Amino acid sequence: MTELAMKEPAMTPGPHVRLSDLAIDPYPILARLRETTPVAWVAETRMWFVTRRADVLSVLRDPETYRTDSPRSTIRDTFGTQMLSAEGDLHRRYKSQCNPPFNMRSVQSHAMPLITAHTDALIDAFGNQRSADLRPAIASQLAVFTVASMLGIPPHLHARILDWYASFAAALANFTWDEQVRARGHASAREFQDAITPVLHDLHHAADPSLLGALSRAGPARLTDPEIISNALIVLFGGIETTESTILNVMWTLLSHPAALAAIRGNWSLLPAAIEEAMRWEPAVQSCTRHLEQPATLHGTTLPAGATVQCMLGAANRDPAHFPDPDRYDMTRANAGDHLSFGAGKHFCLGAALAGAEVQVAATRLLQRCPALRLDPDRPSAPRGFEFRAPPTLHVLVA
Ligand code: HEM
């Protein structure tokens, strides 16, 4: 523990919450917090959990008070200053320059054909297999391929992405500031920089539609090379496990609700709403982290300067004040799209349209091309995890 971690507050309100319990089934625990202690100090993470949807929105929509650009941010420590560790004009500058390849129009025209062709190739690779684990076979490969293609990372570097990712994931979750974990995160960021900087300079003259291509040609407002690398790192990190886990959660949800699935198979126009509701019901990203530099009061609770706040998205998505009968998976729910699974406010997910396309294509192609697709009863699985949440494996029978 370093001086960067905050001291335990004198009063320790709220029920005892164990991360190991949250990782298994967070929803009853979060429901209790939401009801009794909507802003709760959680000793194990040394952070304040915010569980009501309205409070989560107030935090995420108030970047002046609840900040991402804190020296206590493990994201900033690992990737340097980029859009998810910046506020105000700097954040606007980074996000507006990174946005073009990720807006709905580019996703439809450029990304969608790539995603569809790649998904079909991955399903073709099932061949005559009777069973598959959708995590390695589809979700992981599709997420890595898509984000690497959109960034413009050349194919010879794709094999290194998962190694980099593993050390970044450890460094971002390194809330005890373990020096070895930090050093590994920094070493991977330097390796990424060394591999990508020559690519960036080659792209300068080419009409390349990727993010690195667009950023390298941005004219007088062009970001510096270190700014491009740091923003590329958050895009790379932001696009892998999030999308992989969402594909798995959506497929697990659909395959675990046979009546809903039968209705979809009879009417494919029901699929988008069924996916939206699955994203509300079992979000892959369970929290957004913010830091306080000054004391603030939230829902009657005084938070000290230096506090770290975790906006619990899974709790907000099941807040009965907004979603009646919230624990029920109901694909006819009219307001399912009000979920906060992509965050809210200025830091709303840059890749939401891209991720939406990946999930939509993966679910549609899998269900349409594999009419007998069902969960393997001999190898059951279920979502797990406290920050990122997904089934560790998803074994299905294909034929
Ligand atoms: C279904 C998959 C995804 C989910 C559930 C998801 C979720 C989120 C959430 C909750 C945030 C807000 C973080 C915060 O406010 O602290 C966020 C931000 C972000 N996401 Fe995603 N994401 C997904 C896919 C992607 C993809 C595919 C990319 C990149 C291509 C991406 C890039 C980013 C970036 C760069 C930010 C920071 C935006 C900013 O600071 O303004 N995400 N995402």
CSV table of C-alpha atoms and ligand atoms in Angstrom, one decimal:
chain,number,residue,atom,x,y,z
A,1,MET,CA,0.0,0.0,0.0
A,2,THR,CA,1.5,3.4,-0.9
A,3,GLU,CA,0.6,6.9,0.1
A,4,LEU,CA,-1.7,7.0,-2.9
A,5,ALA,CA,-4.2,4.7,-1.3
A,6,MET,CA,-6.8,6.5,0.9
A,7,LYS,CA,-7.0,6.0,4.7
A,8,GLU,CA,-9.9,4.1,6.1
A,9,PRO,CA,-12.6,6.6,7.2
A,10,ALA,CA,-13.2,6.9,10.9
A,11,MET,CA,-16.8,5.7,10.5
A,12,THR,CA,-17.3,2.5,8.5
A,13,PRO,CA,-20.9,2.5,7.4
A,14,GLY,CA,-22.6,-0.2,5.4
A,15,PRO,CA,-22.8,-3.9,5.5
A,16,HIS,CA,-19.7,-6.0,5.1
A,17,VAL,CA,-19.2,-6.8,1.4
A,18,ARG,CA,-16.8,-9.5,0.3
A,19,LEU,CA,-15.5,-9.4,-3.3
A,20,SER,CA,-15.4,-13.2,-3.5
A,21,ASP,CA,-19.2,-13.2,-2.9
A,22,LEU,CA,-19.7,-10.4,-5.4
A,23,ALA,CA,-17.8,-12.3,-8.0
A,24,ILE,CA,-20.2,-15.3,-7.8
A,25,ASP,CA,-23.6,-13.6,-7.6
A,26,PRO,CA,-23.4,-9.8,-7.1
A,27,TYR,CA,-27.1,-9.0,-7.5
A,28,PRO,CA,-28.6,-9.9,-4.1
A,29,ILE,CA,-25.7,-8.1,-2.3
A,30,LEU,CA,-26.0,-5.1,-4.5
A,31,ALA,CA,-29.8,-5.0,-4.0
A,32,ARG,CA,-29.2,-5.0,-0.2
A,33,LEU,CA,-26.8,-2.1,-0.5
A,34,ARG,CA,-29.1,-0.2,-2.9
A,35,GLU,CA,-31.9,-0.5,-0.4
A,36,THR,CA,-30.1,0.1,2.9
A,37,THR,CA,-26.8,1.9,2.2
A,38,PRO,CA,-26.8,3.4,-1.4
A,39,VAL,CA,-23.4,5.0,-0.8
A,40,ALA,CA,-21.4,2.5,1.1
A,41,TRP,CA,-17.8,2.2,2.2
A,42,VAL,CA,-16.4,-1.2,1.1
A,43,ALA,CA,-13.3,-1.9,3.2
A,44,GLU,CA,-11.9,-4.7,0.9
A,45,THR,CA,-11.6,-2.3,-2.1
A,46,ARG,CA,-11.2,0.9,0.1
A,47,MET,CA,-13.7,2.5,-2.2
A,48,TRP,CA,-17.3,3.8,-1.9
A,49,PHE,CA,-19.9,1.8,-3.8
A,50,VAL,CA,-22.8,3.7,-5.4
A,51,THR,CA,-25.7,1.5,-6.2
A,52,ARG,CA,-28.8,3.5,-7.1
A,53,ARG,CA,-29.2,4.4,-10.8
A,54,ALA,CA,-30.0,8.0,-10.1
A,55,ASP,CA,-26.9,8.4,-7.9
A,56,VAL,CA,-24.7,6.7,-10.5
A,57,LEU,CA,-26.0,9.1,-13.1
A,58,SER,CA,-25.3,12.1,-10.9
A,59,VAL,CA,-21.7,11.0,-10.4
A,60,LEU,CA,-21.0,10.2,-14.0
A,61,ARG,CA,-22.6,13.4,-15.2
A,62,ASP,CA,-20.5,15.6,-12.8
A,63,PRO,CA,-16.9,15.3,-14.1
A,64,GLU,CA,-16.0,18.5,-12.3
A,65,THR,CA,-16.4,16.8,-8.9
A,66,TYR,CA,-16.0,13.1,-9.7
A,67,ARG,CA,-12.9,12.9,-11.8
A,68,THR,CA,-10.9,10.5,-13.9
A,69,ASP,CA,-7.7,12.6,-14.1
A,70,SER,CA,-6.4,11.7,-10.7
A,71,PRO,CA,-2.9,10.6,-9.7
A,72,ARG,CA,-4.6,7.7,-7.9
A,73,SER,CA,-6.0,6.4,-11.2
A,74,THR,CA,-4.3,3.1,-12.2
A,75,ILE,CA,-5.5,3.7,-15.8
A,76,ARG,CA,-3.5,6.9,-15.9
A,77,ASP,CA,-0.5,5.3,-14.2
A,78,THR,CA,-0.4,2.5,-16.8
A,79,PHE,CA,-1.4,4.2,-20.0
A,80,GLY,CA,-0.4,7.9,-19.4
A,81,THR,CA,-2.8,10.7,-20.0
A,82,GLN,CA,-5.6,9.6,-22.5
A,83,MET,CA,-9.3,10.2,-22.8
A,84,LEU,CA,-10.3,8.0,-19.8
A,85,SER,CA,-7.9,10.0,-17.5
A,86,ALA,CA,-8.7,13.4,-18.8
A,87,GLU,CA,-11.5,16.0,-18.3
A,88,GLY,CA,-12.7,19.2,-19.9
A,89,ASP,CA,-10.9,20.5,-23.1
A,90,LEU,CA,-8.2,17.8,-23.1
A,91,HIS,CA,-10.9,15.1,-22.9
A,92,ARG,CA,-12.9,16.7,-25.7
A,93,ARG,CA,-9.7,17.0,-27.9
A,94,TYR,CA,-8.8,13.4,-27.5
A,95,LYS,CA,-12.3,12.0,-27.9
A,96,SER,CA,-13.2,14.1,-30.9
A,97,GLN,CA,-10.0,13.0,-32.8
A,98,CYS,CA,-10.5,9.4,-31.9
A,99,ASN,CA,-14.2,9.3,-32.7
A,100,PRO,CA,-14.5,9.2,-36.5
A,101,PRO,CA,-13.7,5.4,-37.1
A,102,PHE,CA,-16.1,4.6,-34.2
A,103,ASN,CA,-19.2,6.5,-35.2
A,104,MET,CA,-22.3,4.6,-36.4
A,105,ARG,CA,-21.7,5.5,-40.1
A,106,SER,CA,-18.1,4.2,-40.2
A,107,VAL,CA,-19.1,1.2,-38.2
A,108,GLN,CA,-21.8,0.3,-40.7
A,109,SER,CA,-19.8,1.0,-43.8
A,110,HIS,CA,-16.3,-0.1,-42.8
A,111,ALA,CA,-16.4,-2.4,-39.7
A,112,MET,CA,-19.6,-4.3,-40.3
A,113,PRO,CA,-18.4,-6.2,-43.4
A,114,LEU,CA,-15.1,-7.1,-41.7
A,115,ILE,CA,-16.9,-8.3,-38.5
A,116,THR,CA,-19.4,-10.4,-40.6
A,117,ALA,CA,-16.7,-12.0,-42.7
A,118,HIS,CA,-14.6,-12.8,-39.7
A,119,THR,CA,-17.5,-14.2,-37.7
A,120,ASP,CA,-18.5,-16.5,-40.6
A,121,ALA,CA,-14.9,-17.7,-40.9
A,122,LEU,CA,-14.8,-18.5,-37.2
A,123,ILE,CA,-18.1,-20.4,-37.5
A,124,ASP,CA,-16.8,-22.2,-40.6
A,125,ALA,CA,-13.9,-23.4,-38.5
A,126,PHE,CA,-16.4,-25.4,-36.3
A,127,GLY,CA,-16.4,-27.8,-39.4
A,128,ASN,CA,-18.0,-31.1,-38.3
A,129,GLN,CA,-17.4,-30.5,-34.6
A,130,ARG,CA,-20.4,-31.4,-32.4
A,131,SER,CA,-19.4,-29.0,-29.6
A,132,ALA,CA,-17.4,-25.8,-29.1
A,133,ASP,CA,-16.4,-23.4,-26.3
A,134,LEU,CA,-17.6,-20.1,-27.6
A,135,ARG,CA,-15.1,-18.2,-25.6
A,136,PRO,CA,-11.9,-19.1,-27.5
A,137,ALA,CA,-13.8,-20.2,-30.7
A,138,ILE,CA,-15.7,-16.9,-31.3
A,139,ALA,CA,-15.8,-14.2,-28.6
A,140,SER,CA,-12.1,-13.8,-27.9
A,141,GLN,CA,-10.9,-14.0,-31.5
A,142,LEU,CA,-13.7,-11.7,-32.8
A,143,ALA,CA,-13.0,-9.0,-30.1
A,144,VAL,CA,-9.2,-9.0,-30.7
A,145,PHE,CA,-9.5,-9.1,-34.5
A,146,THR,CA,-12.0,-6.2,-34.6
A,147,VAL,CA,-10.3,-3.8,-32.3
A,148,ALA,CA,-6.9,-4.5,-33.9
A,149,SER,CA,-8.3,-3.9,-37.3
A,150,MET,CA,-10.1,-0.7,-36.3
A,151,LEU,CA,-6.9,0.6,-34.6
A,152,GLY,CA,-4.8,-0.4,-37.6
A,153,ILE,CA,-2.4,-2.7,-35.8
A,154,PRO,CA,-0.7,-4.8,-38.5
A,155,PRO,CA,-1.5,-8.6,-38.5
A,156,HIS,CA,2.1,-9.6,-37.5
A,157,LEU,CA,1.6,-7.9,-34.1
A,158,HIS,CA,-1.9,-9.4,-33.4
A,159,ALA,CA,-0.3,-12.4,-31.6
A,160,ARG,CA,1.3,-10.1,-29.0
A,161,ILE,CA,-2.0,-8.3,-28.1
A,162,LEU,CA,-3.3,-10.8,-25.6
A,163,ASP,CA,0.1,-10.8,-23.7
A,164,TRP,CA,0.0,-7.0,-23.5
A,165,TYR,CA,-3.6,-7.2,-22.5
A,166,ALA,CA,-2.9,-9.5,-19.5
A,167,SER,CA,-0.3,-7.2,-18.0
A,168,PHE,CA,-2.5,-4.1,-18.5
A,169,ALA,CA,-5.5,-5.9,-16.9
A,170,ALA,CA,-3.4,-6.7,-13.8
A,171,ALA,CA,-2.0,-3.2,-13.7
A,172,LEU,CA,-5.4,-1.6,-13.9
A,173,ALA,CA,-6.7,-3.7,-11.1
A,174,ASN,CA,-3.6,-3.1,-9.0
A,175,PHE,CA,-5.3,-1.1,-6.3
A,176,THR,CA,-2.6,-2.0,-3.8
A,177,TRP,CA,0.1,-0.4,-6.1
A,178,ASP,CA,2.3,-3.6,-6.1
A,179,GLU,CA,5.5,-2.3,-7.7
A,180,GLN,CA,6.1,-5.5,-9.8
A,181,VAL,CA,2.6,-5.4,-11.3
A,182,ARG,CA,3.1,-1.7,-12.1
A,183,ALA,CA,6.4,-2.4,-13.7
A,184,ARG,CA,5.0,-5.1,-15.9
A,185,GLY,CA,2.2,-2.8,-17.0
A,186,HIS,CA,4.7,-0.1,-17.9
A,187,ALA,CA,7.0,-2.5,-19.7
A,188,SER,CA,4.1,-3.7,-21.9
A,189,ALA,CA,3.0,-0.1,-22.6
A,190,ARG,CA,6.6,0.6,-23.7
A,191,GLU,CA,6.6,-2.5,-25.9
A,192,PHE,CA,3.4,-1.4,-27.5
A,193,GLN,CA,4.9,2.1,-28.1
A,194,ASP,CA,8.0,0.6,-29.7
A,195,ALA,CA,5.9,-1.6,-32.0
A,196,ILE,CA,3.4,1.0,-33.0
A,197,THR,CA,5.5,4.2,-33.5
A,198,PRO,CA,7.0,3.0,-36.8
A,199,VAL,CA,3.5,1.9,-38.0
A,200,LEU,CA,2.3,5.4,-37.2
A,201,HIS,CA,4.9,7.1,-39.3
A,202,ASP,CA,4.3,4.7,-42.2
A,203,LEU,CA,0.6,5.4,-42.1
A,204,HIS,CA,1.2,9.2,-42.4
A,205,HIS,CA,1.0,9.2,-46.2
A,206,ALA,CA,-1.5,6.4,-46.7
A,207,ALA,CA,-5.3,6.8,-47.0
A,208,ASP,CA,-5.8,4.3,-44.2
A,209,PRO,CA,-9.3,4.3,-42.6
A,210,SER,CA,-8.0,3.0,-39.2
A,211,LEU,CA,-7.7,5.0,-36.0
A,212,LEU,CA,-3.9,5.2,-36.2
A,213,GLY,CA,-4.3,6.2,-39.9
A,214,ALA,CA,-6.7,9.0,-39.0
A,215,LEU,CA,-4.7,10.2,-36.0
A,216,SER,CA,-1.4,10.3,-38.0
A,217,ARG,CA,-2.9,12.6,-40.6
A,218,ALA,CA,-4.9,14.9,-38.4
A,219,GLY,CA,-3.2,18.2,-39.6
A,220,PRO,CA,-2.3,21.1,-37.3
A,221,ALA,CA,-4.4,19.7,-34.4
A,222,ARG,CA,-2.6,16.4,-34.6
A,223,LEU,CA,-2.0,14.8,-31.3
A,224,THR,CA,1.7,14.2,-30.4
A,225,ASP,CA,3.0,10.7,-30.8
A,226,PRO,CA,2.9,9.9,-27.0
A,227,GLU,CA,-0.7,11.2,-26.9
A,228,ILE,CA,-1.6,8.9,-29.9
A,229,ILE,CA,0.0,5.9,-28.2
A,230,SER,CA,-1.8,6.6,-24.9
A,231,ASN,CA,-5.2,6.9,-26.6
A,232,ALA,CA,-4.5,3.9,-28.7
A,233,LEU,CA,-3.7,1.9,-25.5
A,234,ILE,CA,-7.1,2.8,-23.9
A,235,VAL,CA,-8.9,1.9,-27.1
A,236,LEU,CA,-7.1,-1.4,-27.3
A,237,PHE,CA,-7.7,-2.2,-23.7
A,238,GLY,CA,-11.3,-0.9,-23.8
A,239,GLY,CA,-12.3,-3.0,-26.8
A,240,ILE,CA,-11.2,-6.6,-25.9
A,241,GLU,CA,-12.4,-8.1,-22.6
A,242,THR,CA,-15.5,-5.9,-22.6
A,243,THR,CA,-16.7,-7.1,-26.0
A,244,GLU,CA,-15.6,-10.7,-25.5
A,245,SER,CA,-17.5,-10.8,-22.2
A,246,THR,CA,-20.6,-9.2,-23.6
A,247,ILE,CA,-20.8,-11.7,-26.5
A,248,LEU,CA,-20.6,-14.5,-23.9
A,249,ASN,CA,-23.1,-13.0,-21.5
A,250,VAL,CA,-25.6,-12.4,-24.3
A,251,MET,CA,-25.2,-15.9,-25.8
A,252,TRP,CA,-25.4,-17.4,-22.3
A,253,THR,CA,-28.5,-15.4,-21.5
A,254,LEU,CA,-30.3,-16.3,-24.8
A,255,LEU,CA,-29.4,-20.0,-24.5
A,256,SER,CA,-30.5,-20.1,-20.9
A,257,HIS,CA,-34.0,-18.7,-21.8
A,258,PRO,CA,-35.5,-21.3,-24.2
A,259,ALA,CA,-38.9,-19.6,-24.5
A,260,ALA,CA,-37.3,-16.3,-25.5
A,261,LEU,CA,-35.0,-18.1,-27.9
A,262,ALA,CA,-37.8,-19.9,-29.5
A,263,ALA,CA,-39.7,-16.6,-30.0
A,264,ILE,CA,-36.6,-15.1,-31.6
A,265,ARG,CA,-36.1,-18.0,-33.9
A,266,GLY,CA,-39.7,-17.5,-35.0
A,267,ASN,CA,-39.2,-13.8,-35.5
A,268,TRP,CA,-35.6,-12.4,-36.0
A,269,SER,CA,-36.7,-8.8,-35.6
A,270,LEU,CA,-37.0,-9.6,-31.8
A,271,LEU,CA,-33.2,-10.2,-31.5
A,272,PRO,CA,-32.0,-6.6,-31.1
A,273,ALA,CA,-34.4,-6.0,-28.1
A,274,ALA,CA,-33.4,-9.4,-26.6
A,275,ILE,CA,-29.7,-8.4,-26.8
A,276,GLU,CA,-30.3,-5.0,-25.2
A,277,GLU,CA,-32.2,-6.6,-22.3
A,278,ALA,CA,-29.3,-9.1,-21.9
A,279,MET,CA,-26.9,-6.2,-21.7
A,280,ARG,CA,-29.0,-4.6,-19.0
A,281,TRP,CA,-29.4,-7.9,-17.1
A,282,GLU,CA,-25.8,-9.1,-17.1
A,283,PRO,CA,-23.4,-6.3,-17.9
A,284,ALA,CA,-19.8,-7.3,-18.7
A,285,VAL,CA,-18.4,-4.1,-17.1
A,286,GLN,CA,-19.7,-3.9,-13.5
A,287,SER,CA,-18.3,-0.5,-12.5
A,288,CYS,CA,-16.9,2.9,-13.4
A,289,THR,CA,-14.3,4.5,-11.1
A,290,ARG,CA,-14.1,8.2,-10.2
A,291,HIS,CA,-11.9,10.2,-7.8
A,292,LEU,CA,-12.7,13.1,-5.5
A,293,GLU,CA,-10.1,15.8,-5.0
A,294,GLN,CA,-12.5,17.8,-2.7
A,295,PRO,CA,-15.1,16.5,-0.2
A,296,ALA,CA,-18.6,16.0,-1.7
A,297,THR,CA,-22.0,14.9,-0.4
A,298,LEU,CA,-23.8,12.2,-2.3
A,299,HIS,CA,-27.2,11.0,-1.2
A,300,GLY,CA,-26.7,12.5,2.3
A,301,THR,CA,-23.3,10.8,2.7
A,302,THR,CA,-20.2,13.0,3.0
A,303,LEU,CA,-17.3,11.7,1.0
A,304,PRO,CA,-13.8,12.9,1.9
A,305,ALA,CA,-11.3,14.4,-0.4
A,306,GLY,CA,-9.2,11.6,-1.8
A,307,ALA,CA,-12.1,9.2,-1.9
A,308,THR,CA,-12.5,6.7,-4.8
A,309,VAL,CA,-16.1,6.0,-5.9
A,310,GLN,CA,-17.2,2.9,-7.7
A,311,CYS,CA,-20.4,3.4,-9.8
A,312,MET,CA,-21.9,-0.1,-9.7
A,313,LEU,CA,-23.5,-0.5,-13.2
A,314,GLY,CA,-24.9,-3.9,-12.5
A,315,ALA,CA,-26.7,-2.5,-9.5
A,316,ALA,CA,-28.0,0.6,-11.4
A,317,ASN,CA,-29.3,-1.7,-14.2
A,318,ARG,CA,-31.4,-3.6,-11.7
A,319,ASP,CA,-32.7,-0.6,-9.8
A,320,PRO,CA,-36.4,-1.2,-9.3
A,321,ALA,CA,-37.0,2.5,-9.2
A,322,HIS,CA,-36.4,2.5,-13.0
A,323,PHE,CA,-36.8,-1.2,-14.1
A,324,PRO,CA,-39.8,-2.9,-12.6
A,325,ASP,CA,-39.2,-6.5,-11.6
A,326,PRO,CA,-35.5,-5.9,-12.3
A,327,ASP,CA,-34.1,-9.4,-11.7
A,328,ARG,CA,-36.3,-10.8,-14.4
A,329,TYR,CA,-34.9,-11.2,-18.0
A,330,ASP,CA,-37.7,-9.8,-20.1
A,331,MET,CA,-37.0,-9.1,-23.7
A,332,THR,CA,-40.2,-7.2,-24.1
A,333,ARG,CA,-39.1,-4.6,-21.4
A,334,ALA,CA,-39.8,-1.2,-23.0
A,335,ASN,CA,-36.9,0.7,-21.3
A,336,ALA,CA,-34.2,-2.0,-21.5
A,337,GLY,CA,-32.1,0.5,-23.5
A,338,ASP,CA,-31.8,2.8,-20.5
A,339,HIS,CA,-29.2,0.4,-19.1
A,340,LEU,CA,-25.8,2.0,-18.1
A,341,SER,CA,-23.7,-0.8,-19.4
A,342,PHE,CA,-21.7,1.6,-21.7
A,343,GLY,CA,-21.4,4.2,-18.9
A,344,ALA,CA,-22.9,7.7,-19.1
A,345,GLY,CA,-21.9,11.3,-19.4
A,346,LYS,CA,-18.7,12.6,-21.1
A,347,HIS,CA,-16.9,9.2,-20.8
A,348,PHE,CA,-19.7,7.2,-22.4
A,349,CYS,CA,-18.1,4.3,-24.3
A,350,LEU,CA,-16.3,5.4,-27.5
A,351,GLY,CA,-16.7,1.9,-28.9
A,352,ALA,CA,-20.4,1.4,-28.1
A,353,ALA,CA,-21.6,1.3,-31.8
A,354,LEU,CA,-18.7,-1.0,-32.7
A,355,ALA,CA,-19.3,-3.3,-29.8
A,356,GLY,CA,-23.0,-3.3,-30.6
A,357,ALA,CA,-22.3,-4.4,-34.1
A,358,GLU,CA,-20.0,-7.2,-32.9
A,359,VAL,CA,-22.5,-8.6,-30.5
A,360,GLN,CA,-25.4,-8.3,-33.0
A,361,VAL,CA,-23.4,-10.1,-35.7
A,362,ALA,CA,-22.1,-12.8,-33.5
A,363,ALA,CA,-25.5,-13.6,-32.0
A,364,THR,CA,-27.3,-13.5,-35.4
A,365,ARG,CA,-24.8,-15.6,-37.3
A,366,LEU,CA,-24.4,-18.2,-34.5
A,367,LEU,CA,-28.1,-18.6,-34.1
A,368,GLN,CA,-29.0,-18.6,-37.8
A,369,ARG,CA,-26.1,-20.8,-38.9
A,370,CYS,CA,-26.4,-23.3,-36.0
A,371,PRO,CA,-30.1,-24.0,-35.7
A,372,ALA,CA,-29.5,-26.6,-33.0
A,373,LEU,CA,-27.2,-24.5,-30.9
A,374,ARG,CA,-27.7,-25.1,-27.2
A,375,LEU,CA,-25.8,-25.1,-23.9
A,376,ASP,CA,-23.8,-28.3,-23.2
A,377,PRO,CA,-25.6,-29.8,-20.2
A,378,ASP,CA,-22.4,-31.7,-19.2
A,379,ARG,CA,-20.3,-28.6,-19.0
A,380,PRO,CA,-22.5,-25.9,-17.4
A,381,SER,CA,-21.2,-22.4,-16.9
A,382,ALA,CA,-22.4,-19.0,-15.6
A,383,PRO,CA,-21.1,-15.5,-15.4
A,384,ARG,CA,-18.4,-14.8,-12.8
A,385,GLY,CA,-16.4,-11.8,-11.8
A,386,PHE,CA,-16.5,-8.6,-9.8
A,387,GLU,CA,-15.2,-6.0,-12.3
A,388,PHE,CA,-15.4,-7.8,-15.6
A,389,ARG,CA,-18.1,-10.4,-15.6
A,390,ALA,CA,-18.6,-13.3,-18.0
A,391,PRO,CA,-18.8,-17.1,-18.0
A,392,PRO,CA,-15.2,-18.4,-17.9
A,393,THR,CA,-16.1,-21.0,-20.6
A,394,LEU,CA,-19.3,-21.3,-22.7
A,395,HIS,CA,-19.5,-24.9,-23.9
A,396,VAL,CA,-22.3,-25.4,-26.5
A,397,LEU,CA,-23.5,-28.2,-28.6
A,398,VAL,CA,-23.6,-27.2,-32.2
A,399,ALA,CA,-25.3,-30.2,-33.9
B,1,HEM,C1,-19.8,-4.4,-25.2
B,1,HEM,C2,-18.5,-4.0,-25.1
B,1,HEM,C3,-18.2,-2.8,-24.3
B,1,HEM,C4,-18.6,-2.4,-23.0
B,1,HEM,C5,-19.6,-3.1,-22.1
B,1,HEM,C6,-17.9,-1.1,-22.7
B,1,HEM,C7,-18.1,-0.4,-21.6
B,1,HEM,C8,-17.6,0.9,-21.3
B,1,HEM,C9,-17.9,1.7,-20.2
B,1,HEM,C10,-18.8,1.3,-19.0
B,1,HEM,C11,-17.2,2.8,-20.3
B,1,HEM,C12,-17.2,4.0,-19.4
B,1,HEM,C13,-16.0,4.0,-18.5
B,1,HEM,C14,-16.0,5.1,-17.4
B,1,HEM,O1,-16.8,6.0,-17.5
B,1,HEM,O2,-15.3,5.0,-16.4
B,1,HEM,C15,-16.4,2.7,-21.5
B,1,HEM,C16,-15.6,3.7,-22.0
B,1,HEM,C17,-14.7,3.5,-23.1
B,1,HEM,N1,-14.8,2.5,-24.0
B,1,HEM,FE1,-16.0,0.9,-23.9
B,1,HEM,N2,-17.1,-0.8,-23.8
B,1,HEM,C18,-17.2,-1.8,-24.7
B,1,HEM,C19,-16.6,-1.8,-25.9
B,1,HEM,C20,-15.6,-0.9,-26.3
B,1,HEM,C21,-14.9,-1.0,-27.6
B,1,HEM,C22,-15.1,-2.0,-28.7
B,1,HEM,C23,-14.0,0.0,-27.6
B,1,HEM,C24,-13.0,0.4,-28.6
B,1,HEM,C25,-13.0,0.2,-29.8
B,1,HEM,C26,-14.2,0.8,-26.3
B,1,HEM,C27,-13.4,1.9,-26.0
B,1,HEM,C28,-13.8,2.7,-24.9
B,1,HEM,C29,-13.1,3.9,-24.6
B,1,HEM,C30,-11.9,4.5,-25.3
B,1,HEM,C31,-13.7,4.5,-23.4
B,1,HEM,C32,-13.3,5.8,-22.8
B,1,HEM,C33,-14.2,6.9,-23.3
B,1,HEM,C34,-14.0,8.2,-22.7
B,1,HEM,O3,-13.2,8.3,-21.7
B,1,HEM,O4,-14.6,9.2,-23.1
B,1,HEM,N3,-15.2,0.2,-25.6
B,1,HEM,N4,-16.7,1.5,-22.2
